[in-house]
XYZ file of C-alpha atoms in Angstrom:
591
model
C 111.282 121.459 122.354
C 114.211 121.225 124.672
C 116.416 124.245 125.226
C 119.371 122.223 123.898
C 117.905 122.045 120.418
C 116.132 119.446 118.324
C 115.550 116.083 119.992
C 118.119 113.410 119.175
C 116.039 110.657 120.779
C 115.242 107.757 118.452
C 111.549 107.475 117.662
C 110.503 110.784 119.229
C 107.881 112.751 117.305
C 108.876 115.857 115.360
C 107.801 118.353 116.648
C 108.262 117.113 120.217
C 105.202 116.505 122.387
C 102.918 116.585 119.344
C 100.533 113.615 119.374
C 99.710 113.953 115.663
C 103.246 114.707 114.475
C 104.021 113.924 110.851
C 107.764 113.297 111.250
C 109.862 111.192 113.615
C 113.421 111.405 114.902
C 116.042 109.152 113.325
C 119.040 111.047 114.674
C 121.938 109.115 113.154
C 122.872 107.378 109.937
C 123.077 104.114 111.884
C 119.597 104.589 113.351
C 118.163 105.154 109.869
C 119.783 101.944 108.620
C 118.585 100.150 111.769
C 115.040 101.354 111.124
C 115.150 100.114 107.527
C 116.513 96.743 108.644
C 113.893 96.418 111.376
C 116.413 96.254 114.202
C 114.894 96.146 117.694
C 117.134 98.876 119.110
C 115.435 101.309 116.719
C 111.998 99.853 115.973
C 111.102 99.260 119.622
C 111.663 102.953 120.364
C 109.409 104.239 117.583
C 106.569 106.029 119.355
C 105.801 107.965 116.178
C 106.370 107.820 112.441
C 105.336 109.171 109.057
C 101.617 108.351 108.995
C 101.535 106.401 105.728
C 104.390 104.152 106.884
C 103.759 103.980 110.611
C 100.230 103.313 111.831
C 99.635 105.763 114.674
C 99.231 104.248 118.134
C 95.697 105.620 118.485
C 94.706 103.941 115.200
C 96.294 100.701 116.403
C 94.245 101.049 119.590
C 91.069 101.557 117.557
C 91.847 98.527 115.380
C 92.531 96.371 118.454
C 89.170 97.363 119.948
C 87.367 96.605 116.690
C 89.131 93.241 116.343
C 88.222 92.302 119.909
C 84.559 93.157 119.393
C 83.902 92.210 115.759
C 86.838 90.111 114.597
C 86.997 86.369 114.037
C 89.783 84.054 115.054
C 92.945 84.628 113.047
C 91.743 87.928 111.592
C 93.239 91.384 111.651
C 91.642 94.597 110.503
C 92.523 97.930 108.967
C 90.436 101.079 109.346
C 89.595 103.449 106.489
C 87.514 106.637 106.386
C 84.749 105.140 104.226
C 83.240 101.958 102.854
C 84.428 102.840 99.326
C 88.070 103.028 100.402
C 87.783 99.774 102.355
C 86.314 98.179 99.240
C 89.282 99.364 97.137
C 91.649 97.914 99.722
C 89.737 94.603 99.654
C 90.074 94.449 95.853
C 93.806 95.160 96.113
C 94.410 92.511 98.783
C 92.455 89.857 96.890
C 94.181 90.696 93.601
C 97.693 90.623 95.067
C 97.318 87.689 97.476
C 98.720 84.297 96.504
C 95.761 82.640 98.275
C 92.720 81.639 96.212
C 89.211 82.100 97.611
C 90.532 84.577 100.178
C 87.901 85.735 102.637
C 88.009 89.515 103.070
C 85.012 91.253 104.604
C 84.047 94.839 105.329
C 82.270 96.278 108.346
C 80.818 99.789 108.424
C 80.648 101.672 111.710
C 79.247 105.126 112.432
C 79.409 107.631 115.240
C 76.310 109.484 116.390
C 75.422 112.909 114.975
C 75.162 115.919 117.312
C 71.911 115.950 119.270
C 71.542 119.721 119.398
C 73.142 122.977 118.276
C 75.481 123.066 121.265
C 76.902 119.634 120.452
C 77.839 120.688 116.922
C 81.017 122.253 118.289
C 82.366 118.928 119.574
C 80.308 116.142 117.951
C 80.253 115.175 114.284
C 78.682 112.217 112.531
C 81.349 110.054 110.926
C 81.560 106.731 109.124
C 84.410 104.283 108.827
C 84.984 101.213 106.693
C 86.820 98.359 108.378
C 88.384 95.600 106.306
C 88.920 92.202 108.006
C 91.383 89.707 106.522
C 93.509 86.740 107.615
C 96.460 88.023 109.639
C 98.836 86.613 106.991
C 97.567 89.278 104.563
C 98.387 92.246 106.809
C 101.452 93.275 104.731
C 99.260 93.596 101.618
C 96.660 95.700 103.431
C 99.506 97.839 104.803
C 100.790 98.241 101.227
C 97.449 99.711 100.224
C 97.487 101.993 103.274
C 100.953 103.279 102.381
C 100.627 103.639 98.625
C 97.104 105.042 98.400
C 97.392 107.489 101.303
C 93.715 106.847 102.040
C 94.098 105.543 105.600
C 92.148 107.016 108.485
C 93.893 110.022 110.049
C 95.075 109.847 113.652
C 92.722 112.655 114.694
C 89.787 110.834 113.119
C 90.930 107.605 114.771
C 91.098 109.363 118.119
C 87.584 110.741 117.708
C 86.020 107.463 116.540
C 87.728 105.501 119.321
C 86.374 107.911 121.904
C 82.857 107.938 120.463
C 82.455 104.196 119.881
C 84.483 102.650 122.686
C 85.037 105.301 125.375
C 81.868 107.355 125.229
C 80.975 106.582 128.837
C 84.158 108.329 129.926
C 84.509 112.085 129.963
C 86.128 113.211 126.710
C 89.095 114.588 128.611
C 89.839 111.154 130.102
C 91.047 109.895 126.769
C 91.691 112.982 124.762
C 92.796 115.492 127.332
C 96.352 114.311 127.747
C 96.840 114.423 123.972
C 95.427 117.902 123.732
C 97.565 119.109 126.601
C 100.650 117.809 124.825
C 99.597 119.417 121.576
C 99.332 122.780 123.321
C 103.063 122.626 123.963
C 103.910 122.435 120.277
C 101.332 124.649 118.579
C 102.305 127.439 116.276
C 104.818 129.188 118.466
C 107.409 129.582 115.762
C 106.154 132.508 113.745
C 102.644 133.533 114.769
C 103.889 136.078 117.294
C 106.731 138.292 116.041
C 108.491 138.604 119.400
C 108.705 134.814 119.589
C 110.554 134.451 116.318
C 114.106 135.007 117.537
C 113.931 132.728 120.556
C 111.920 129.937 118.956
C 113.110 129.864 115.363
C 116.797 129.482 116.000
C 118.380 126.046 116.430
C 119.341 127.001 120.001
C 115.650 127.314 120.982
C 116.284 129.503 124.014
C 113.376 130.420 126.320
C 112.465 133.122 128.804
C 109.570 134.365 130.965
C 108.313 136.839 128.377
C 108.173 134.073 125.778
C 106.271 131.813 128.165
C 103.751 134.544 129.007
C 103.185 135.350 125.348
C 102.878 131.654 124.510
C 100.155 131.185 127.125
C 98.285 134.243 125.850
C 98.563 132.922 122.322
C 97.102 129.559 123.343
C 94.158 131.217 125.121
C 93.381 133.431 122.139
C 94.021 131.054 119.267
C 93.813 127.443 120.306
C 90.184 127.158 121.349
C 88.879 128.150 117.931
C 90.720 125.333 116.212
C 88.709 122.572 117.870
C 85.219 123.899 117.041
C 83.983 121.202 114.678
C 81.005 123.172 113.420
C 83.400 125.374 111.430
C 84.979 122.454 109.552
C 82.940 122.937 106.371
C 83.869 126.631 106.285
C 87.514 125.738 106.867
C 87.431 123.478 103.806
C 85.904 126.238 101.688
C 88.602 128.618 102.922
C 91.308 126.088 102.034
C 89.991 125.532 98.518
C 89.726 129.277 97.972
C 93.244 129.781 99.322
C 94.602 127.168 96.964
C 92.927 128.453 93.815
C 93.323 132.096 94.838
C 97.052 131.778 95.393
C 97.404 130.184 91.975
C 95.434 132.955 90.270
C 97.401 135.685 92.059
C 100.708 134.131 91.007
C 100.035 134.725 87.303
C 102.083 137.218 85.378
C 100.233 139.936 83.399
C 100.785 137.945 80.238
C 99.272 134.882 81.905
C 96.295 136.965 82.965
C 95.769 138.187 79.409
C 95.978 134.635 78.106
C 93.636 133.502 80.842
C 91.123 136.175 79.888
C 91.269 135.001 76.262
C 90.860 131.378 77.349
C 87.815 132.343 79.408
C 87.116 130.571 82.655
C 89.195 131.221 85.751
C 90.063 128.470 88.154
C 87.255 128.061 90.667
C 87.289 126.667 94.192
C 84.952 123.982 92.835
C 87.882 122.686 90.757
C 89.889 122.007 93.936
C 89.386 118.706 95.747
C 90.802 118.019 99.211
C 92.250 114.639 100.240
C 93.636 113.132 103.458
C 97.187 113.135 102.002
C 99.155 114.204 98.959
C 99.554 110.569 97.964
C 95.768 110.141 98.067
C 95.485 113.011 95.585
C 97.939 111.302 93.209
C 96.261 107.927 93.736
C 92.825 109.362 92.968
C 94.132 111.206 89.905
C 95.465 107.892 88.577
C 92.263 106.059 89.511
C 90.084 108.714 87.846
C 92.068 108.696 84.603
C 91.801 104.916 84.353
C 88.048 105.125 84.913
C 87.440 107.713 82.180
C 89.969 106.358 79.665
C 88.474 104.683 76.576
C 91.383 102.235 76.521
C 93.348 101.518 79.678
C 96.980 101.852 78.624
C 100.031 102.098 80.836
C 101.034 105.479 82.204
C 104.429 107.174 82.075
C 106.382 108.167 85.144
C 108.652 110.916 83.853
C 111.706 111.564 86.007
C 112.775 109.820 89.180
C 109.917 110.487 91.613
C 109.051 110.088 95.258
C 108.834 106.341 95.891
C 105.068 105.841 96.203
C 104.144 107.691 93.022
C 105.986 104.991 91.105
C 104.479 102.288 93.340
C 100.949 103.502 92.534
C 101.607 103.393 88.794
C 103.241 99.959 89.057
C 100.750 98.247 91.341
C 97.382 99.715 90.332
C 96.118 99.416 86.786
C 97.944 98.260 83.661
C 101.458 99.361 84.654
C 104.058 102.014 83.937
C 106.707 103.118 81.463
C 109.502 104.626 83.556
C 111.658 107.371 82.030
C 113.745 107.823 85.161
C 116.141 110.557 84.057
C 113.320 112.919 83.125
C 115.594 114.901 80.812
C 115.398 116.098 77.207
C 116.871 112.838 75.928
C 114.181 110.898 77.826
C 111.530 113.105 76.256
C 112.934 112.465 72.759
C 112.956 108.729 73.502
C 109.344 108.853 74.681
C 108.304 110.893 71.645
C 109.883 108.429 69.212
C 108.128 105.501 70.932
C 104.793 107.337 70.775
C 105.365 108.227 67.121
C 106.213 104.647 66.134
C 103.248 103.271 68.050
C 105.565 101.261 70.284
C 103.785 102.710 73.299
C 100.348 104.179 73.902
C 99.757 105.850 77.229
C 96.852 106.983 79.385
C 98.735 109.631 81.359
C 102.121 111.099 82.200
C 102.981 111.768 85.843
C 105.866 114.033 86.823
C 107.112 116.087 89.748
C 108.073 119.715 89.462
C 110.804 119.834 90.506
C 111.631 116.202 91.245
C 112.437 114.728 94.645
C 115.328 114.336 95.470
C 117.313 115.564 92.428
C 115.337 118.806 91.950
C 115.154 118.487 88.166
C 112.453 120.368 86.262
C 110.955 118.680 83.197
C 110.209 120.456 79.925
C 106.511 120.989 80.635
C 105.887 122.916 77.408
C 107.079 119.983 75.297
C 105.221 117.464 77.489
C 102.007 119.445 76.988
C 102.520 119.481 73.209
C 103.016 115.707 73.147
C 99.979 115.178 75.374
C 97.815 117.162 72.976
C 99.215 115.328 69.963
C 98.982 111.799 71.397
C 95.916 112.272 73.556
C 97.181 111.493 77.050
C 96.643 113.312 80.330
C 99.356 115.177 82.265
C 99.424 115.016 86.062
C 101.946 117.334 87.718
C 102.895 117.038 91.392
C 104.088 120.518 92.384
C 104.637 119.758 96.081
C 108.377 120.486 96.048
C 108.054 123.707 94.035
C 104.760 124.804 95.655
C 102.244 126.991 93.889
C 103.495 130.290 95.287
C 106.819 129.656 93.522
C 105.716 127.970 90.297
C 102.691 128.039 88.001
C 102.233 124.631 86.346
C 98.467 124.611 85.793
C 98.519 125.580 82.069
C 100.575 122.456 81.291
C 98.527 119.993 83.343
C 95.159 118.342 83.185
C 95.455 117.633 86.900
C 97.749 119.242 89.478
C 98.371 117.287 92.687
C 99.982 118.599 95.841
C 100.839 117.432 99.316
C 99.457 120.104 101.647
C 101.214 118.253 104.482
C 104.410 120.017 103.483
C 105.098 123.768 103.260
C 101.429 124.698 102.852
C 100.927 123.491 106.441
C 104.481 123.804 107.732
C 103.676 122.646 111.239
C 104.248 118.929 110.674
C 101.054 118.104 112.592
C 98.486 117.359 109.872
C 98.321 115.292 106.666
C 96.473 116.621 103.633
C 96.500 116.822 99.847
C 94.781 118.625 97.009
C 93.851 117.749 93.454
C 93.120 120.561 90.990
C 91.420 120.225 87.625
C 92.586 122.625 84.932
C 89.419 124.292 83.581
C 91.213 124.895 80.248
C 92.039 121.216 79.727
C 90.270 119.445 76.885
C 89.628 116.635 79.400
C 88.084 119.042 81.902
C 84.416 118.267 81.320
C 84.991 114.509 81.407
C 87.065 114.732 84.570
C 84.739 117.270 86.169
C 81.766 114.975 85.665
C 83.721 112.056 87.102
C 84.784 113.954 90.247
C 81.390 115.552 90.743
C 79.841 112.077 90.635
C 82.523 110.068 92.436
C 84.475 112.404 94.737
C 84.169 111.488 98.387
C 85.210 114.028 101.011
C 87.460 111.963 103.280
C 89.323 114.920 104.782
C 88.636 114.770 108.511
C 87.033 117.851 110.107
C 89.689 118.494 112.763
C 92.489 118.060 110.224
C 90.824 120.701 108.033
C 90.642 123.117 110.964
C 94.326 122.669 111.779
C 95.369 122.992 108.145
C 93.303 126.126 107.607
C 95.000 127.856 110.496
C 98.467 126.541 109.686
C 98.303 127.754 106.084
C 97.235 131.350 106.653
C 100.801 132.650 106.308
C 101.914 130.081 103.723
C 103.162 132.659 101.198
C 105.212 134.603 103.776
C 106.827 131.439 105.097
C 107.599 130.244 101.587
C 109.379 133.519 100.787
C 111.614 133.280 103.865
C 112.441 129.643 103.143
C 113.394 130.510 99.545
C 115.809 133.171 100.748
C 117.520 130.983 103.350
C 117.770 128.092 100.890
C 119.759 130.185 98.413
C 122.270 131.095 101.121
C 122.486 127.438 102.164
C 123.177 126.350 98.590
C 126.025 128.897 98.387
C 127.535 127.519 101.595
C 127.359 123.915 100.405
C 128.730 124.689 96.937
C 131.794 126.348 98.434
C 132.659 123.452 100.740
C 135.517 121.278 99.431
C 134.113 118.091 101.000
C 130.957 118.233 98.880
C 131.024 116.963 95.316
C 127.521 117.863 94.119
C 124.613 120.058 95.191
C 121.131 119.648 93.718
C 118.840 122.685 93.677
C 116.604 124.178 90.939
C 118.587 127.426 90.632
C 121.842 125.599 89.830
C 120.371 122.665 87.904
C 120.892 121.983 84.204
C 117.113 122.342 84.002
C 117.009 125.849 85.515
C 115.632 127.326 82.270
C 112.606 125.028 82.507
C 112.037 126.060 86.116
C 112.409 129.744 85.272
C 109.791 129.361 82.527
C 107.169 128.419 85.153
C 108.479 130.516 88.073
C 106.024 133.125 89.282
C 107.066 136.808 89.293
C 107.679 136.806 93.056
C 108.498 133.125 93.357
C 111.732 131.456 94.401
C 113.349 128.049 94.083
C 111.892 126.339 97.139
C 113.346 124.923 100.305
C 114.552 121.451 99.282
C 118.264 120.846 98.745
C 120.143 117.584 98.169
C 123.902 117.097 98.223
C 126.611 114.455 98.072
C 129.946 114.316 99.838
C 133.059 113.127 97.997
C 133.670 110.571 100.754
C 130.830 108.510 102.265
C 132.348 108.679 105.753
C 132.151 112.490 105.615
C 128.433 112.263 104.837
C 127.902 110.009 107.854
C 129.993 112.197 110.156
C 128.237 115.366 109.024
C 124.769 113.885 109.386
C 125.415 112.411 112.831
C 126.894 115.675 114.079
C 124.442 118.210 112.653
C 122.172 119.735 115.314
C 118.965 119.736 113.273
C 115.736 117.787 113.315
C 116.382 114.531 111.486
C 113.616 112.442 109.985
C 111.215 111.991 107.044
C 109.038 114.655 105.374
C 109.829 118.109 103.984
C 108.395 121.634 103.915
C 108.365 121.935 107.698
C 108.758 125.233 109.531
C 111.981 123.841 111.012
C 114.921 122.578 108.981
C 114.725 118.812 108.560
C 117.497 116.518 107.322
C 117.657 112.883 106.257
C 119.940 110.447 104.398
C 117.299 110.289 101.685
C 118.381 107.272 99.651
C 118.822 105.162 102.791
C 115.447 106.242 104.171
C 113.353 105.976 100.995
C 115.154 103.318 98.932
C 117.180 101.124 101.277
C 116.110 97.876 99.588
C 116.999 99.131 96.095
C 120.167 101.175 96.436
C 121.822 99.516 93.432
C 118.717 100.026 91.297
C 118.378 103.734 92.068
C 122.060 104.278 91.301
C 121.113 103.652 87.648
C 119.077 106.862 87.834
C 121.943 108.885 89.382
C 120.648 108.649 92.954
C 123.718 108.251 95.146
C 123.203 105.991 98.167
C 124.888 108.565 100.413
C 122.760 111.508 99.275
C 121.640 113.834 102.077
C 118.485 115.903 101.684
C 117.626 118.934 103.764
C 114.386 120.885 103.837
C 114.954 124.483 104.906
C 112.812 125.928 107.699
C 112.199 129.299 109.323
C 115.324 129.539 111.479
C 117.362 132.679 111.066
C 119.759 132.347 108.164
C 122.845 133.013 110.266
C 121.861 130.464 112.916
C 121.194 127.755 110.345
C 124.396 128.398 108.405
C 126.285 128.311 111.695
C 124.864 124.894 112.555
C 125.732 123.529 109.104
C 129.225 125.032 109.163
C 129.985 123.493 112.531
C 129.107 120.006 111.285
C 131.007 120.470 108.037
C 134.080 121.357 110.109
C 133.619 118.209 112.209
C 133.523 116.150 109.028
C 136.671 117.884 107.760
C 138.448 117.217 111.059
C 138.400 113.492 110.275
C 140.997 113.979 107.544
């Protein structure tokens, strides 16, 4: 990180010098539009990107090597972490292609297991499934990669490339430069208390003491992360952390009810996935497999883009109740009652992204019990330290990429089965039989370490977010602020808020004049790019970034094309408010 603040260089990874970064810099409104329109001045500078949308350079390198060695003329390939996933991609491509008799084949490749006990620290047996298809079908394969979230991770790609194609070289020849870069960006923000002031503020100042402490930190902490033999234990720790945090967030009344209901949530009810989207995708896939009749599902409330894409493109389709409000729920209930619709499942976010609305989960649960459909709740934005949604869900999905990790350097997701659900035994049998652990060992090790102070970070983010909302609400240039504590649906959020929980770190807002939004965004000295829940504040023109091709359509669901979304990080409150105030003043100076 430069001493001048967050990088404003198009295409640079966020965090800087992080080879497996999850976000990427799109520093201006114009650059975001240019990215969406595929303009060379932006696209050609993209050295990084959100992993489901941008195939990491190391994965591209792996695919190129595989194509050169195993491909046929006119073919391209895509690499997945197992044969089963590659098979699902093949089915999707063949079903969606306009070509009949399309030839799509799958190759399985494996890396060698460790030869002795010593090698277990750096060698792990792994398998990949490679799908080959005519190059004309690449966009369809990429669609599957994006929507399903089941693509190979960049760390796994790096390992497989080294093992299969560069084994004769010393590991450091290929991997060393990446690891050296990653050292520069490892958890220096909050792991060491004396680092917090200099490295959490937007000014990112540095000094000799900081440098010395950083080097000591790397020596003491970094080496343990890469020991592959601890990966299985890291996954157990993660599952326990996830179910333990949920149990500890219960109120006394919840605990009494839980005791009457019997079984507590167990780590065996938590399943890890390579991304949050993969958790949602597999929840949808599982429910279609166990359903007696495969009806459409409901998407309740305007969701993150790929949740709706999954429900539209896989299976029988979707009923979309985009407002996600009480009126929508009444409409859905009347259609269920009349028999106009029958549904397999209802998917919702809690709260929703980007409008931060909270659905009436109590009423949804009652309807689910009455009309026999499953409820899948994505609590990524709220996070399970702040909210307790499990009693209302059959399945809870979460992107662990976000605040659970915080470091923006690893993708992950979780799927939780509610042991009190009447569908539990059916779903448990399905997952016990069909679940495939595709979460790469190194990613698990990074996530385990990143998430150790998840609850403490969440609490700080909640506090700073409230102050930020106050600032934005008081500014005369801004017409609307979206946040759970000031939403019309606050009472629904409060009904699921944990005793020590807050309202999360995601805030959206709209300026009265579009030119003020553009001026503010271009001027603000923050990280700017996709994702949320990072340990640093991250801003984006959300509608432009996520829905550029459908801006008129999303306006029907009250999503303004000039909406700005910010995800609050760990900077000091005063520093962050100062940065925002400065940019708001620059926008005001235009008038």
